[in-house]
Amino acid sequence: MGSDFGLVSTGSNQLGLYLTLFAALGLAGCEGPLNSPYPAADAERNILYSSFSERPKHLDPARAYSSDESLILGQIYEPLLQYHYLKRPYVLEPATAEALPEIRYLDAGGRVLPPGTPDSAIAYSEYDFRLKRGIRFQPHPAFARGVGGEYLYHHLGPEQLARIQTLADFSETGTRELTAEDYAYQIKRLLHPALHSPIAELMKEHIVGFKALGDTLERDYFAAPKGQFFDLRRYALEGVQVPDPHRLVIRLNGKYPQFRFWLAMSFFAPMPWEADAFYAQPGLIEKNITLDWYPVGSGPYMLAENNPNRRMVLERNPYFHEDRYPAEGDPEDAPAGLLADAGRLLPLVDRVVMVLEKETIPYWNKFLQGYYDYSGIASDNFDQAVQVGSSGSPELTPEMLEKGIRLETSVAASDYYLGFNLRDPVVGGLDEAHCKLRQALSIAMDYEEFIAIFMNGRGVPAQGVLPPGIYGYREGEKGINPYVYDWVDGAPRRKSIETARRLLAEAGYPNGVDAVTGKPLVLYLDLSTHGADDKPLLAWYRKQLEKLGVQLVFRATDYNQFQQKMAAGNAQIYQWGWNADYPDPENFFFLLYGRNAKVPNGGENTSNYVSEEFDRLFERMRNLDDGPERLAVIDALQEKVRHDAPWIFGLHPKGFSLHHAWYGNLKPNLMANNKLKYLKIDARQRAARRAEWNRPVWWPLLAGLALLLAAVVPAYRSYRHRLRAAAL
């Protein structure tokens, strides 16, 4: 019997030994943190990690317009111009062009006009570009050719298609040099009837012959056989000429200085006809192998993986041309280390991995663990990241500082406002009484409080149409809205509610009551449907007007109905916003230009504000070159809209972002879409900090093993004892 128990004891000791060895082997086999979501082999690779919450809808540069789409396209496609990464105010510089365009002004006969010619005499503007030589497109099957020069994949048969599921299944790729024809082809694509480019209508006003070509394409496309490649090379565009392979000339109607900014956007990126022909094949479209899914560019990166349910991966374009980090910037850039990489070849990061993260909390936790290189700040974790310092400015919390995390802030080139429908009989009209009514409401709507309560201080109260960073924006006392603010002790202070009540009485509504009818003033805020989470916000809006004795009623509909109401001019007060397309005051003041009124013209002037004085000033301002004369006109425009108050000027959002210490060369640039090529990563530092922050805690596992042994050994002994007893 003793020997039997000896055997049991030996067996249990062996079991414990095996479990201990198993745990030790597990420890020895781990390279890097156990919780890392990335392969261990990538720990010290030159990779930038970020995330996305929704897949971009369009990756075709003729159609894409949203910020998440631009984030991808800006790394893949190269327009003729780009924004200097470091200089402020924003400055355009050549991208694929050799230099900024030569701009000529012509009369109706096509003769060049001398400098100083009045705008009224300018019939045409010409933008003359010369392209850099030797720029090549990324490797792509659309360019692959056989030994005889034929394209291998432009006429795919059933057998070939059966073997193709993704773009990576094509065994051959090719490339070729970028030419001016690729830019001309893309400009014509903006008119393609199947693409519905969001800027096609705007360009019909400006590019010579654009509207006529659009009418022709509309007719021919729908008459053409379905399923065939609609080849735009067959069509000429009067306003776009290609004198030689490296020269592009674009002719505009009249003078339109803002056109230069459009040339830095992906709408005007080059498109090789081979890619258009390749992706037009019905068999590929059925497999979702399209330009909206697999872009083709000459930029620093190419989209190597597009799995919107998991991740998107950008990899260095092996054919990317010589491009170097800027050697100059603003005075503060050198002390901040932003010129340390001056002259280095771009891009500085080899790979960009963007992982799908739909929830903010998991994303935030991974950022704190070092698995994402930068992060925004959601309301849920704002207090964990940021605190208000003694000076009233935002500062990082000790937890963030301990990790070496840095905070970057920037005011967005955006307007968020409440608009009045100037066609409405109650709040509309440009007579003094209606202007005073809107001024009173503007004072009562306390956006300083709004920013503190609903935005964690991440905003700047708006003083007019222009946000900071846009030419013509004024700092200090010259920049305040004198109808809503006073300048007190070196800062703007919102006028008192007593002032608002006086203006309201002068408008005919003493204490919020119509002096004629004796009825309370009831106003209506039209908005798209809000959920339960927005009840505090709506209650806040109502409270602001209650200070004046004015009742506010909400008229909520779904988004489509709201858009229809706006298009018909049936709203009274509404919520709206605008993000800059380009850094020019024209891109904001046009929102109040009479010819752009939503009713009846369908434009972006959602307030239907029509003022002859404003329109005259606007038309003068938009064609002036930057300088004292233009600034004076901008000041006059600001004064006009501040007095007339077609909007309650709300706020300009302030972006807060966090970055780990290994993430370098960051300078917020609100206009550039191709920022990733300038960024750098210290991968070794990142790997070391990840290991430090994600050390496994083994004692719970070891304690669990001990408990397991404590439970297993007696049970095993009892089991062996029963077996022995049965055998006896």
Short mmCIF file of N, CA, C and O in Angstrom, two decimals, residues 46 84 106-107 206 254 264 347 420-421 463 527 547 591 601 624 658 721 728:
data_model
loop_
_atom_site.label_atom_id
_atom_site.label_comp_id
_atom_site.label_asym_id
_atom_site.label_seq_id
_atom_site.Cartn_x
_atom_site.Cartn_y
_atom_site.Cartn_z
N ASN A 46 9.55 50.49 -39.21
CA ASN A 46 9.20 51.89 -39.40
C ASN A 46 7.75 52.01 -39.88
O ASN A 46 7.47 52.32 -41.04
N HIS A 84 2.65 74.15 -48.40
CA HIS A 84 3.89 74.00 -47.65
C HIS A 84 3.55 73.45 -46.28
O HIS A 84 2.63 73.93 -45.61
N LEU A 106 -6.14 87.45 -70.54
CA LEU A 106 -6.36 87.64 -71.97
C LEU A 106 -7.63 88.43 -72.22
O LEU A 106 -8.57 88.40 -71.42
N ASP A 107 -7.66 89.12 -73.38
CA ASP A 107 -8.89 89.77 -73.79
C ASP A 107 -9.75 88.80 -74.59
O ASP A 107 -9.38 87.62 -74.76
N HIS A 206 -16.31 78.14 -64.65
CA HIS A 206 -14.95 78.68 -64.75
C HIS A 206 -14.12 78.15 -65.91
O HIS A 206 -13.49 78.94 -66.62
N GLY A 254 -12.89 84.74 -67.45
CA GLY A 254 -12.65 85.87 -66.57
C GLY A 254 -11.50 85.63 -65.62
O GLY A 254 -10.54 84.93 -65.93
N ALA A 264 -4.75 72.20 -55.73
CA ALA A 264 -4.06 71.44 -54.69
C ALA A 264 -4.94 70.34 -54.11
O ALA A 264 -4.53 69.66 -53.17
N PRO A 347 8.93 59.53 -48.39
CA PRO A 347 8.37 59.67 -47.04
C PRO A 347 9.32 59.13 -45.98
O PRO A 347 10.21 58.34 -46.27
N PHE A 420 -30.45 82.22 -39.69
CA PHE A 420 -31.82 82.70 -39.84
C PHE A 420 -32.20 82.62 -41.31
O PHE A 420 -31.38 82.96 -42.18
N ASN A 421 -33.41 82.21 -41.59
CA ASN A 421 -33.92 82.24 -42.95
C ASN A 421 -34.45 83.66 -43.20
O ASN A 421 -35.47 84.07 -42.65
N GLN A 463 -16.49 85.58 -34.10
CA GLN A 463 -16.72 87.02 -34.12
C GLN A 463 -17.21 87.50 -35.48
O GLN A 463 -17.47 88.69 -35.68
N LEU A 527 -34.29 71.36 -37.19
CA LEU A 527 -33.10 70.55 -37.11
C LEU A 527 -33.44 69.11 -37.47
O LEU A 527 -34.60 68.70 -37.42
N LYS A 547 -34.16 83.81 -21.42
CA LYS A 547 -33.61 84.99 -20.75
C LYS A 547 -34.21 86.27 -21.30
O LYS A 547 -34.22 87.31 -20.64
N LEU A 591 -20.83 81.95 -48.80
CA LEU A 591 -21.98 81.35 -48.14
C LEU A 591 -23.11 82.35 -47.91
O LEU A 591 -24.22 81.96 -47.57
N ASN A 601 -31.85 79.45 -56.08
CA ASN A 601 -30.72 79.01 -56.90
C ASN A 601 -30.10 77.69 -56.47
O ASN A 601 -29.22 77.16 -57.15
N LEU A 624 -9.57 90.40 -56.00
CA LEU A 624 -8.40 91.18 -55.61
C LEU A 624 -7.29 90.27 -55.12
O LEU A 624 -7.53 89.21 -54.53
N LEU A 658 -3.45 64.05 -29.14
CA LEU A 658 -2.37 63.56 -28.29
C LEU A 658 -1.41 62.72 -29.13
O LEU A 658 -1.84 61.96 -30.00
N HIS A 721 -6.74 5.76 -5.49
CA HIS A 721 -7.09 4.90 -4.35
C HIS A 721 -8.30 4.03 -4.67
O HIS A 721 -8.33 2.84 -4.35
N LEU A 728 -8.20 -4.69 -5.86
CA LEU A 728 -8.07 -5.65 -4.77
C LEU A 728 -9.34 -6.46 -4.57
O LEU A 728 -9.31 -7.65 -4.28
#
